């Protein structure tokens, strides 16, 4: 308790929840310019003598640049975990994300590419860690004592998924690779189409992304090119018929979790644990690059392997129509 875990600033509450539940302190670096992920360069200034781990979220399905992050972690003796809830079978330099750190977490939520009803799973090649996860997550840390019965030797849980949920997931293993291949092609095509619209910049796909299992497509607008705000532009794209279009300012965790700052101000546990390595502060001001990016960032919609080329052409045409209607001059 009181140790720090460095977490990608753009994510969902679920990423942070597990850290808080065990009384660790979340630290949010800024993002790298022009993207949704952090980088080794933005992480390093956040490392203190209390830092114990880095939790890399592959936001939107876009892999982080993991080699420099792992090198930085090794330099400081830190553990690296991955959140691949939006990036099932994305690949970084030919390696599947979720295999690039000590362990990784998957979501099987109904909204995800690999989905059931609820649930998730953990992947690791550390046998000792895997056994500990099984013990704590599904066995409630129960141990049978001779002549007594079951005792609970740690704060265990019962996170078992139902058999029906497991069956749904096992069935999808037969099709998920083909789905991801189609999604990779789709997101690269929509990126190409949106790139041709003046004032529109799709989320960049770095060369190290060899398979992009995109959970959503997105783009940024040039605020100097249009007479409307990013929020207004997104609303018009939604009204034009692109389902799910909108902004994602709520993904910025330092601003989306105001109770953290309340805990800091009240010196509540675990922020009261000595020695404090620095003054903690949680707001959009702590991640200025991420906040400026989100002001003009628009998610179009979740990517589906069912899209055909005509659907992509239609989305690009609707975005172009909104862009033309709002151009300056």
PDB file of N, CA and C in Angstrom, residues 213-314:
ATOM      1  N   UNK A 213      -5.685  -4.497 -34.321  1.00  0.00           N
ATOM      2  CA  UNK A 213      -7.027  -4.951 -33.946  1.00  0.00           C
ATOM      3  C   UNK A 213      -7.772  -3.772 -33.335  1.00  0.00           C
ATOM      4  N   UNK A 214      -8.137  -2.831 -34.180  1.00  0.00           N
ATOM      5  CA  UNK A 214      -8.714  -1.570 -33.721  1.00  0.00           C
ATOM      6  C   UNK A 214     -10.082  -1.789 -33.083  1.00  0.00           C
ATOM      7  N   UNK A 215     -10.262  -1.223 -31.912  1.00  0.00           N
ATOM      8  CA  UNK A 215     -11.563  -1.286 -31.255  1.00  0.00           C
ATOM      9  C   UNK A 215     -12.458  -0.148 -31.731  1.00  0.00           C
ATOM     10  N   UNK A 216     -11.839   0.934 -32.140  1.00  0.00           N
ATOM     11  CA  UNK A 216     -12.593   2.061 -32.692  1.00  0.00           C
ATOM     12  C   UNK A 216     -11.713   2.806 -33.682  1.00  0.00           C
ATOM     13  N   UNK A 217     -12.342   3.492 -34.612  1.00  0.00           N
ATOM     14  CA  UNK A 217     -11.609   4.387 -35.501  1.00  0.00           C
ATOM     15  C   UNK A 217     -11.773   5.809 -34.972  1.00  0.00           C
ATOM     16  N   UNK A 218     -10.822   6.661 -35.281  1.00  0.00           N
ATOM     17  CA  UNK A 218     -10.881   8.022 -34.753  1.00  0.00           C
ATOM     18  C   UNK A 218     -10.033   8.952 -35.606  1.00  0.00           C
ATOM     19  N   UNK A 219     -10.258  10.234 -35.420  1.00  0.00           N
ATOM     20  CA  UNK A 219      -9.469  11.248 -36.123  1.00  0.00           C
ATOM     21  C   UNK A 219      -9.461  12.523 -35.302  1.00  0.00           C
ATOM     22  N   UNK A 220      -8.551  13.419 -35.648  1.00  0.00           N
ATOM     23  CA  UNK A 220      -8.488  14.742 -35.032  1.00  0.00           C
ATOM     24  C   UNK A 220      -8.773  15.790 -36.092  1.00  0.00           C
ATOM     25  N   UNK A 221      -9.346  16.910 -35.646  1.00  0.00           N
ATOM     26  CA  UNK A 221      -9.562  18.019 -36.570  1.00  0.00           C
ATOM     27  C   UNK A 221      -8.536  19.115 -36.283  1.00  0.00           C
ATOM     28  N   UNK A 222      -8.166  19.836 -37.317  1.00  0.00           N
ATOM     29  CA  UNK A 222      -7.299  21.002 -37.179  1.00  0.00           C
ATOM     30  C   UNK A 222      -8.174  22.171 -36.737  1.00  0.00           C
ATOM     31  N   UNK A 223      -8.016  22.674 -35.512  1.00  0.00           N
ATOM     32  CA  UNK A 223      -8.905  23.737 -35.029  1.00  0.00           C
ATOM     33  C   UNK A 223      -8.819  25.022 -35.842  1.00  0.00           C
ATOM     34  N   UNK A 224      -7.691  25.204 -36.560  1.00  0.00           N
ATOM     35  CA  UNK A 224      -7.548  26.400 -37.386  1.00  0.00           C
ATOM     36  C   UNK A 224      -8.294  26.271 -38.710  1.00  0.00           C
ATOM     37  N   UNK A 225      -8.653  25.045 -39.080  1.00  0.00           N
ATOM     38  CA  UNK A 225      -9.282  24.818 -40.386  1.00  0.00           C
ATOM     39  C   UNK A 225     -10.798  24.894 -40.347  1.00  0.00           C
ATOM     40  N   UNK A 226     -11.374  24.836 -39.141  1.00  0.00           N
ATOM     41  CA  UNK A 226     -12.830  24.773 -39.036  1.00  0.00           C
ATOM     42  C   UNK A 226     -13.355  25.833 -38.078  1.00  0.00           C
ATOM     43  N   UNK A 227     -14.583  26.257 -38.317  1.00  0.00           N
ATOM     44  CA  UNK A 227     -15.200  27.293 -37.492  1.00  0.00           C
ATOM     45  C   UNK A 227     -16.037  26.710 -36.356  1.00  0.00           C
ATOM     46  N   UNK A 228     -15.907  25.424 -36.117  1.00  0.00           N
ATOM     47  CA  UNK A 228     -16.627  24.780 -35.017  1.00  0.00           C
ATOM     48  C   UNK A 228     -15.621  24.097 -34.095  1.00  0.00           C
ATOM     49  N   UNK A 229     -16.062  23.778 -32.906  1.00  0.00           N
ATOM     50  CA  UNK A 229     -15.204  23.063 -31.962  1.00  0.00           C
ATOM     51  C   UNK A 229     -15.201  21.569 -32.286  1.00  0.00           C
ATOM     52  N   UNK A 230     -14.290  20.851 -31.655  1.00  0.00           N
ATOM     53  CA  UNK A 230     -14.267  19.408 -31.827  1.00  0.00           C
ATOM     54  C   UNK A 230     -15.564  18.774 -31.366  1.00  0.00           C
ATOM     55  N   UNK A 231     -16.112  19.281 -30.277  1.00  0.00           N
ATOM     56  CA  UNK A 231     -17.374  18.744 -29.758  1.00  0.00           C
ATOM     57  C   UNK A 231     -18.513  18.966 -30.749  1.00  0.00           C
ATOM     58  N   UNK A 232     -18.560  20.154 -31.342  1.00  0.00           N
ATOM     59  CA  UNK A 232     -19.608  20.449 -32.329  1.00  0.00           C
ATOM     60  C   UNK A 232     -19.424  19.608 -33.591  1.00  0.00           C
ATOM     61  N   UNK A 233     -18.183  19.430 -34.007  1.00  0.00           N
ATOM     62  CA  UNK A 233     -17.905  18.615 -35.194  1.00  0.00           C
ATOM     63  C   UNK A 233     -18.374  17.179 -34.951  1.00  0.00           C
ATOM     64  N   UNK A 234     -18.051  16.647 -33.786  1.00  0.00           N
ATOM     65  CA  UNK A 234     -18.450  15.275 -33.456  1.00  0.00           C
ATOM     66  C   UNK A 234     -19.964  15.126 -33.448  1.00  0.00           C
ATOM     67  N   UNK A 235     -20.657  16.125 -32.900  1.00  0.00           N
ATOM     68  CA  UNK A 235     -22.121  16.068 -32.851  1.00  0.00           C
ATOM     69  C   UNK A 235     -22.716  16.056 -34.253  1.00  0.00           C
ATOM     70  N   UNK A 236     -22.096  16.799 -35.161  1.00  0.00           N
ATOM     71  CA  UNK A 236     -22.596  16.836 -36.539  1.00  0.00           C
ATOM     72  C   UNK A 236     -22.321  15.520 -37.266  1.00  0.00           C
ATOM     73  N   UNK A 237     -21.183  14.896 -36.980  1.00  0.00           N
ATOM     74  CA  UNK A 237     -20.887  13.591 -37.581  1.00  0.00           C
ATOM     75  C   UNK A 237     -21.904  12.554 -37.099  1.00  0.00           C
ATOM     76  N   UNK A 238     -22.242  12.616 -35.830  1.00  0.00           N
ATOM     77  CA  UNK A 238     -23.257  11.708 -35.286  1.00  0.00           C
ATOM     78  C   UNK A 238     -24.609  11.959 -35.940  1.00  0.00           C
ATOM     79  N   UNK A 239     -24.975  13.224 -36.046  1.00  0.00           N
ATOM     80  CA  UNK A 239     -26.263  13.579 -36.659  1.00  0.00           C
ATOM     81  C   UNK A 239     -26.305  13.169 -38.129  1.00  0.00           C
ATOM     82  N   UNK A 240     -25.147  13.180 -38.789  1.00  0.00           N
ATOM     83  CA  UNK A 240     -25.092  12.800 -40.206  1.00  0.00           C
ATOM     84  C   UNK A 240     -25.338  11.310 -40.407  1.00  0.00           C
ATOM     85  N   UNK A 241     -25.208  10.530 -39.325  1.00  0.00           N
ATOM     86  CA  UNK A 241     -25.519   9.114 -39.438  1.00  0.00           C
ATOM     87  C   UNK A 241     -24.406   8.157 -39.068  1.00  0.00           C
ATOM     88  N   UNK A 242     -23.288   8.671 -38.543  1.00  0.00           N
ATOM     89  CA  UNK A 242     -22.201   7.788 -38.115  1.00  0.00           C
ATOM     90  C   UNK A 242     -22.450   7.414 -36.652  1.00  0.00           C
ATOM     91  N   UNK A 243     -23.014   6.249 -36.446  1.00  0.00           N
ATOM     92  CA  UNK A 243     -23.390   5.819 -35.102  1.00  0.00           C
ATOM     93  C   UNK A 243     -22.174   5.720 -34.185  1.00  0.00           C
ATOM     94  N   UNK A 244     -22.332   6.254 -32.985  1.00  0.00           N
ATOM     95  CA  UNK A 244     -21.257   6.168 -32.004  1.00  0.00           C
ATOM     96  C   UNK A 244     -20.264   7.307 -32.071  1.00  0.00           C
ATOM     97  N   UNK A 245     -20.412   8.211 -33.037  1.00  0.00           N
ATOM     98  CA  UNK A 245     -19.475   9.333 -33.139  1.00  0.00           C
ATOM     99  C   UNK A 245     -19.585  10.217 -31.897  1.00  0.00           C
ATOM    100  N   UNK A 246     -18.459  10.686 -31.436  1.00  0.00           N
ATOM    101  CA  UNK A 246     -18.446  11.543 -30.263  1.00  0.00           C
ATOM    102  C   UNK A 246     -17.022  11.810 -29.829  1.00  0.00           C
ATOM    103  N   UNK A 247     -16.887  12.502 -28.710  1.00  0.00           N
ATOM    104  CA  UNK A 247     -15.561  12.754 -28.169  1.00  0.00           C
ATOM    105  C   UNK A 247     -15.273  11.797 -27.017  1.00  0.00           C
ATOM    106  N   UNK A 248     -14.064  11.875 -26.516  1.00  0.00           N
ATOM    107  CA  UNK A 248     -13.670  10.955 -25.452  1.00  0.00           C
ATOM    108  C   UNK A 248     -12.896  11.635 -24.351  1.00  0.00           C
ATOM    109  N   UNK A 249     -13.322  12.843 -23.962  1.00  0.00           N
ATOM    110  CA  UNK A 249     -12.609  13.540 -22.898  1.00  0.00           C
ATOM    111  C   UNK A 249     -12.656  12.766 -21.585  1.00  0.00           C
ATOM    112  N   UNK A 250     -13.717  11.984 -21.417  1.00  0.00           N
ATOM    113  CA  UNK A 250     -13.881  11.216 -20.185  1.00  0.00           C
ATOM    114  C   UNK A 250     -12.852  10.099 -20.047  1.00  0.00           C
ATOM    115  N   UNK A 251     -12.091   9.830 -21.113  1.00  0.00           N
ATOM    116  CA  UNK A 251     -11.033   8.828 -21.016  1.00  0.00           C
ATOM    117  C   UNK A 251      -9.830   9.331 -20.221  1.00  0.00           C
ATOM    118  N   UNK A 252      -9.734  10.647 -20.005  1.00  0.00           N
ATOM    119  CA  UNK A 252      -8.574  11.198 -19.297  1.00  0.00           C
ATOM    120  C   UNK A 252      -8.756  10.977 -17.793  1.00  0.00           C
ATOM    121  N   UNK A 253      -8.138   9.945 -17.282  1.00  0.00           N
ATOM    122  CA  UNK A 253      -8.378   9.511 -15.910  1.00  0.00           C
ATOM    123  C   UNK A 253      -8.059  10.555 -14.840  1.00  0.00           C
ATOM    124  N   UNK A 254      -6.997  11.370 -14.967  1.00  0.00           N
ATOM    125  CA  UNK A 254      -6.759  12.354 -13.917  1.00  0.00           C
ATOM    126  C   UNK A 254      -7.917  13.334 -13.745  1.00  0.00           C
ATOM    127  N   UNK A 255      -8.688  13.563 -14.826  1.00  0.00           N
ATOM    128  CA  UNK A 255      -9.840  14.461 -14.751  1.00  0.00           C
ATOM    129  C   UNK A 255     -11.138  13.713 -14.480  1.00  0.00           C
ATOM    130  N   UNK A 256     -11.194  12.443 -14.863  1.00  0.00           N
ATOM    131  CA  UNK A 256     -12.434  11.665 -14.751  1.00  0.00           C
ATOM    132  C   UNK A 256     -12.635  11.057 -13.366  1.00  0.00           C
ATOM    133  N   UNK A 257     -11.617  11.114 -12.517  1.00  0.00           N
ATOM    134  CA  UNK A 257     -11.707  10.525 -11.176  1.00  0.00           C
ATOM    135  C   UNK A 257     -11.471  11.608 -10.123  1.00  0.00           C
ATOM    136  N   UNK A 258     -12.424  12.552  -9.973  1.00  0.00           N
ATOM    137  CA  UNK A 258     -12.201  13.667  -9.038  1.00  0.00           C
ATOM    138  C   UNK A 258     -12.036  13.226  -7.588  1.00  0.00           C
ATOM    139  N   UNK A 259     -12.524  12.042  -7.248  1.00  0.00           N
ATOM    140  CA  UNK A 259     -12.381  11.586  -5.862  1.00  0.00           C
ATOM    141  C   UNK A 259     -10.916  11.388  -5.481  1.00  0.00           C
ATOM    142  N   UNK A 260     -10.043  11.149  -6.490  1.00  0.00           N
ATOM    143  CA  UNK A 260      -8.621  10.988  -6.179  1.00  0.00           C
ATOM    144  C   UNK A 260      -8.051  12.264  -5.566  1.00  0.00           C
ATOM    145  N   UNK A 261      -8.392  13.410  -6.170  1.00  0.00           N
ATOM    146  CA  UNK A 261      -7.893  14.669  -5.631  1.00  0.00           C
ATOM    147  C   UNK A 261      -8.505  14.954  -4.263  1.00  0.00           C
ATOM    148  N   UNK A 262      -9.757  14.537  -4.076  1.00  0.00           N
ATOM    149  CA  UNK A 262     -10.386  14.703  -2.764  1.00  0.00           C
ATOM    150  C   UNK A 262      -9.636  13.895  -1.708  1.00  0.00           C
ATOM    151  N   UNK A 263      -9.202  12.688  -2.070  1.00  0.00           N
ATOM    152  CA  UNK A 263      -8.424  11.860  -1.146  1.00  0.00           C
ATOM    153  C   UNK A 263      -7.088  12.519  -0.821  1.00  0.00           C
ATOM    154  N   UNK A 264      -6.460  13.088  -1.862  1.00  0.00           N
ATOM    155  CA  UNK A 264      -5.176  13.765  -1.653  1.00  0.00           C
ATOM    156  C   UNK A 264      -5.355  14.942  -0.702  1.00  0.00           C
ATOM    157  N   UNK A 265      -6.363  15.772  -0.982  1.00  0.00           N
ATOM    158  CA  UNK A 265      -6.581  16.978  -0.176  1.00  0.00           C
ATOM    159  C   UNK A 265      -6.909  16.641   1.277  1.00  0.00           C
ATOM    160  N   UNK A 266      -7.611  15.524   1.474  1.00  0.00           N
ATOM    161  CA  UNK A 266      -7.988  15.113   2.831  1.00  0.00           C
ATOM    162  C   UNK A 266      -6.937  14.223   3.484  1.00  0.00           C
ATOM    163  N   UNK A 267      -5.842  13.974   2.745  1.00  0.00           N
ATOM    164  CA  UNK A 267      -4.768  13.104   3.242  1.00  0.00           C
ATOM    165  C   UNK A 267      -5.304  11.733   3.645  1.00  0.00           C
ATOM    166  N   UNK A 268      -6.171  11.196   2.792  1.00  0.00           N
ATOM    167  CA  UNK A 268      -6.753   9.885   3.062  1.00  0.00           C
ATOM    168  C   UNK A 268      -5.807   8.773   2.633  1.00  0.00           C
ATOM    169  N   UNK A 269      -5.985   7.632   3.251  1.00  0.00           N
ATOM    170  CA  UNK A 269      -5.221   6.435   2.898  1.00  0.00           C
ATOM    171  C   UNK A 269      -5.543   6.033   1.462  1.00  0.00           C
ATOM    172  N   UNK A 270      -4.585   5.654   0.612  1.00  0.00           N
ATOM    173  CA  UNK A 270      -3.160   5.419   0.908  1.00  0.00           C
ATOM    174  C   UNK A 270      -2.267   6.637   0.705  1.00  0.00           C
ATOM    175  N   UNK A 271      -2.858   7.801   0.385  1.00  0.00           N
ATOM    176  CA  UNK A 271      -2.023   8.982   0.132  1.00  0.00           C
ATOM    177  C   UNK A 271      -1.367   9.485   1.412  1.00  0.00           C
ATOM    178  N   UNK A 272      -1.830   9.002   2.542  1.00  0.00           N
ATOM    179  CA  UNK A 272      -1.244   9.387   3.823  1.00  0.00           C
ATOM    180  C   UNK A 272      -0.044   8.534   4.206  1.00  0.00           C
ATOM    181  N   UNK A 273       0.244   7.512   3.392  1.00  0.00           N
ATOM    182  CA  UNK A 273       1.356   6.614   3.710  1.00  0.00           C
ATOM    183  C   UNK A 273       2.695   7.341   3.566  1.00  0.00           C
ATOM    184  N   UNK A 274       3.500   7.411   4.611  1.00  0.00           N
ATOM    185  CA  UNK A 274       4.824   8.031   4.466  1.00  0.00           C
ATOM    186  C   UNK A 274       5.811   7.038   3.864  1.00  0.00           C
ATOM    187  N   UNK A 275       6.885   7.504   3.239  1.00  0.00           N
ATOM    188  CA  UNK A 275       7.104   8.922   2.941  1.00  0.00           C
ATOM    189  C   UNK A 275       6.487   9.283   1.598  1.00  0.00           C
ATOM    190  N   UNK A 276       5.829  10.385   1.528  1.00  0.00           N
ATOM    191  CA  UNK A 276       5.257  10.820   0.257  1.00  0.00           C
ATOM    192  C   UNK A 276       6.395  11.201  -0.684  1.00  0.00           C
ATOM    193  N   UNK A 277       6.367  10.646  -1.868  1.00  0.00           N
ATOM    194  CA  UNK A 277       7.463  10.904  -2.801  1.00  0.00           C
ATOM    195  C   UNK A 277       7.327  12.269  -3.461  1.00  0.00           C
ATOM    196  N   UNK A 278       6.113  12.742  -3.545  1.00  0.00           N
ATOM    197  CA  UNK A 278       5.878  14.082  -4.101  1.00  0.00           C
ATOM    198  C   UNK A 278       4.430  14.452  -3.832  1.00  0.00           C
ATOM    199  N   UNK A 279       4.079  15.716  -4.083  1.00  0.00           N
ATOM    200  CA  UNK A 279       2.689  16.123  -3.937  1.00  0.00           C
ATOM    201  C   UNK A 279       1.869  15.596  -5.097  1.00  0.00           C
ATOM    202  N   UNK A 280       0.801  14.893  -4.806  1.00  0.00           N
ATOM    203  CA  UNK A 280      -0.026  14.312  -5.862  1.00  0.00           C
ATOM    204  C   UNK A 280      -1.073  15.321  -6.313  1.00  0.00           C
ATOM    205  N   UNK A 281      -1.319  15.317  -7.622  1.00  0.00           N
ATOM    206  CA  UNK A 281      -2.331  16.221  -8.168  1.00  0.00           C
ATOM    207  C   UNK A 281      -2.992  15.534  -9.347  1.00  0.00           C
ATOM    208  N   UNK A 282      -4.322  15.560  -9.365  1.00  0.00           N
ATOM    209  CA  UNK A 282      -5.087  14.893 -10.416  1.00  0.00           C
ATOM    210  C   UNK A 282      -6.049  15.879 -11.065  1.00  0.00           C
ATOM    211  N   UNK A 283      -5.763  16.222 -12.313  1.00  0.00           N
ATOM    212  CA  UNK A 283      -6.648  17.072 -13.106  1.00  0.00           C
ATOM    213  C   UNK A 283      -6.156  17.029 -14.547  1.00  0.00           C
ATOM    214  N   UNK A 284      -6.899  17.651 -15.444  1.00  0.00           N
ATOM    215  CA  UNK A 284      -6.474  17.700 -16.845  1.00  0.00           C
ATOM    216  C   UNK A 284      -5.156  18.448 -17.003  1.00  0.00           C
ATOM    217  N   UNK A 285      -4.845  19.333 -16.047  1.00  0.00           N
ATOM    218  CA  UNK A 285      -3.617  20.132 -16.137  1.00  0.00           C
ATOM    219  C   UNK A 285      -2.366  19.274 -16.004  1.00  0.00           C
ATOM    220  N   UNK A 286      -2.487  18.080 -15.423  1.00  0.00           N
ATOM    221  CA  UNK A 286      -1.313  17.228 -15.246  1.00  0.00           C
ATOM    222  C   UNK A 286      -0.925  16.511 -16.538  1.00  0.00           C
ATOM    223  N   UNK A 287      -1.831  16.498 -17.505  1.00  0.00           N
ATOM    224  CA  UNK A 287      -1.560  15.859 -18.806  1.00  0.00           C
ATOM    225  C   UNK A 287      -1.935  16.826 -19.926  1.00  0.00           C
ATOM    226  N   UNK A 288      -1.202  17.929 -20.074  1.00  0.00           N
ATOM    227  CA  UNK A 288      -1.605  18.960 -21.034  1.00  0.00           C
ATOM    228  C   UNK A 288      -1.618  18.490 -22.480  1.00  0.00           C
ATOM    229  N   UNK A 289      -0.683  17.618 -22.860  1.00  0.00           N
ATOM    230  CA  UNK A 289      -0.659  17.122 -24.241  1.00  0.00           C
ATOM    231  C   UNK A 289      -1.891  16.274 -24.519  1.00  0.00           C
ATOM    232  N   UNK A 290      -2.220  15.393 -23.582  1.00  0.00           N
ATOM    233  CA  UNK A 290      -3.404  14.545 -23.747  1.00  0.00           C
ATOM    234  C   UNK A 290      -4.671  15.380 -23.804  1.00  0.00           C
ATOM    235  N   UNK A 291      -4.771  16.389 -22.944  1.00  0.00           N
ATOM    236  CA  UNK A 291      -5.985  17.209 -22.898  1.00  0.00           C
ATOM    237  C   UNK A 291      -6.147  18.015 -24.183  1.00  0.00           C
ATOM    238  N   UNK A 292      -5.064  18.595 -24.669  1.00  0.00           N
ATOM    239  CA  UNK A 292      -5.131  19.348 -25.924  1.00  0.00           C
ATOM    240  C   UNK A 292      -5.516  18.430 -27.081  1.00  0.00           C
ATOM    241  N   UNK A 293      -5.001  17.212 -27.067  1.00  0.00           N
ATOM    242  CA  UNK A 293      -5.348  16.236 -28.108  1.00  0.00           C
ATOM    243  C   UNK A 293      -6.835  15.905 -28.059  1.00  0.00           C
ATOM    244  N   UNK A 294      -7.363  15.682 -26.863  1.00  0.00           N
ATOM    245  CA  UNK A 294      -8.766  15.287 -26.718  1.00  0.00           C
ATOM    246  C   UNK A 294      -9.731  16.388 -27.121  1.00  0.00           C
ATOM    247  N   UNK A 295      -9.309  17.632 -27.020  1.00  0.00           N
ATOM    248  CA  UNK A 295     -10.173  18.752 -27.411  1.00  0.00           C
ATOM    249  C   UNK A 295     -10.586  18.648 -28.869  1.00  0.00           C
ATOM    250  N   UNK A 296      -9.721  18.077 -29.690  1.00  0.00           N
ATOM    251  CA  UNK A 296      -9.975  18.021 -31.137  1.00  0.00           C
ATOM    252  C   UNK A 296     -10.077  16.590 -31.667  1.00  0.00           C
ATOM    253  N   UNK A 297     -10.158  15.622 -30.756  1.00  0.00           N
ATOM    254  CA  UNK A 297     -10.186  14.202 -31.131  1.00  0.00           C
ATOM    255  C   UNK A 297     -11.615  13.695 -31.194  1.00  0.00           C
ATOM    256  N   UNK A 298     -11.919  12.940 -32.237  1.00  0.00           N
ATOM    257  CA  UNK A 298     -13.279  12.437 -32.439  1.00  0.00           C
ATOM    258  C   UNK A 298     -13.226  10.945 -32.736  1.00  0.00           C
ATOM    259  N   UNK A 299     -13.948  10.177 -31.960  1.00  0.00           N
ATOM    260  CA  UNK A 299     -14.096   8.755 -32.257  1.00  0.00           C
ATOM    261  C   UNK A 299     -15.285   8.624 -33.192  1.00  0.00           C
ATOM    262  N   UNK A 300     -15.078   7.944 -34.300  1.00  0.00           N
ATOM    263  CA  UNK A 300     -16.184   7.802 -35.245  1.00  0.00           C
ATOM    264  C   UNK A 300     -17.118   6.696 -34.796  1.00  0.00           C
ATOM    265  N   UNK A 301     -16.616   5.492 -34.647  1.00  0.00           N
ATOM    266  CA  UNK A 301     -17.459   4.384 -34.191  1.00  0.00           C
ATOM    267  C   UNK A 301     -16.577   3.169 -33.962  1.00  0.00           C
ATOM    268  N   UNK A 302     -17.142   2.178 -33.290  1.00  0.00           N
ATOM    269  CA  UNK A 302     -16.412   0.932 -33.091  1.00  0.00           C
ATOM    270  C   UNK A 302     -16.238   0.222 -34.425  1.00  0.00           C
ATOM    271  N   UNK A 303     -15.064  -0.362 -34.620  1.00  0.00           N
ATOM    272  CA  UNK A 303     -14.761  -1.068 -35.868  1.00  0.00           C
ATOM    273  C   UNK A 303     -15.424  -2.446 -35.853  1.00  0.00           C
ATOM    274  N   UNK A 304     -15.997  -2.821 -36.982  1.00  0.00           N
ATOM    275  CA  UNK A 304     -16.603  -4.146 -37.104  1.00  0.00           C
ATOM    276  C   UNK A 304     -15.986  -4.893 -38.276  1.00  0.00           C
ATOM    277  N   UNK A 305     -15.757  -6.184 -38.064  1.00  0.00           N
ATOM    278  CA  UNK A 305     -15.259  -7.017 -39.165  1.00  0.00           C
ATOM    279  C   UNK A 305     -16.329  -7.227 -40.233  1.00  0.00           C
ATOM    280  N   UNK A 306     -17.547  -6.789 -39.944  1.00  0.00           N
ATOM    281  CA  UNK A 306     -18.636  -6.942 -40.911  1.00  0.00           C
ATOM    282  C   UNK A 306     -18.676  -5.796 -41.924  1.00  0.00           C
ATOM    283  N   UNK A 307     -17.875  -4.755 -41.681  1.00  0.00           N
ATOM    284  CA  UNK A 307     -17.846  -3.645 -42.624  1.00  0.00           C
ATOM    285  C   UNK A 307     -17.271  -4.094 -43.961  1.00  0.00           C
ATOM    286  N   UNK A 308     -17.871  -3.578 -45.015  1.00  0.00           N
ATOM    287  CA  UNK A 308     -17.335  -3.753 -46.357  1.00  0.00           C
ATOM    288  C   UNK A 308     -16.827  -2.402 -46.846  1.00  0.00           C
ATOM    289  N   UNK A 309     -16.189  -2.395 -48.009  1.00  0.00           N
ATOM    290  CA  UNK A 309     -15.591  -1.157 -48.510  1.00  0.00           C
ATOM    291  C   UNK A 309     -16.616  -0.041 -48.652  1.00  0.00           C
ATOM    292  N   UNK A 310     -17.853  -0.394 -49.041  1.00  0.00           N
ATOM    293  CA  UNK A 310     -18.865   0.649 -49.231  1.00  0.00           C
ATOM    294  C   UNK A 310     -19.242   1.330 -47.915  1.00  0.00           C
ATOM    295  N   UNK A 311     -19.155   0.601 -46.799  1.00  0.00           N
ATOM    296  CA  UNK A 311     -19.439   1.219 -45.508  1.00  0.00           C
ATOM    297  C   UNK A 311     -18.347   2.227 -45.149  1.00  0.00           C
ATOM    298  N   UNK A 312     -17.114   1.888 -45.465  1.00  0.00           N
ATOM    299  CA  UNK A 312     -15.998   2.791 -45.192  1.00  0.00           C
ATOM    300  C   UNK A 312     -16.104   4.044 -46.053  1.00  0.00           C
ATOM    301  N   UNK A 313     -16.442   3.854 -47.318  1.00  0.00           N
ATOM    302  CA  UNK A 313     -16.638   4.996 -48.218  1.00  0.00           C
ATOM    303  C   UNK A 313     -17.743   5.905 -47.690  1.00  0.00           C
ATOM    304  N   UNK A 314     -18.793   5.305 -47.156  1.00  0.00           N
ATOM    305  CA  UNK A 314     -19.916   6.076 -46.641  1.00  0.00           C
ATOM    306  C   UNK A 314     -19.508   6.909 -45.427  1.00  0.00           C
TER     307      UNK A 314
END
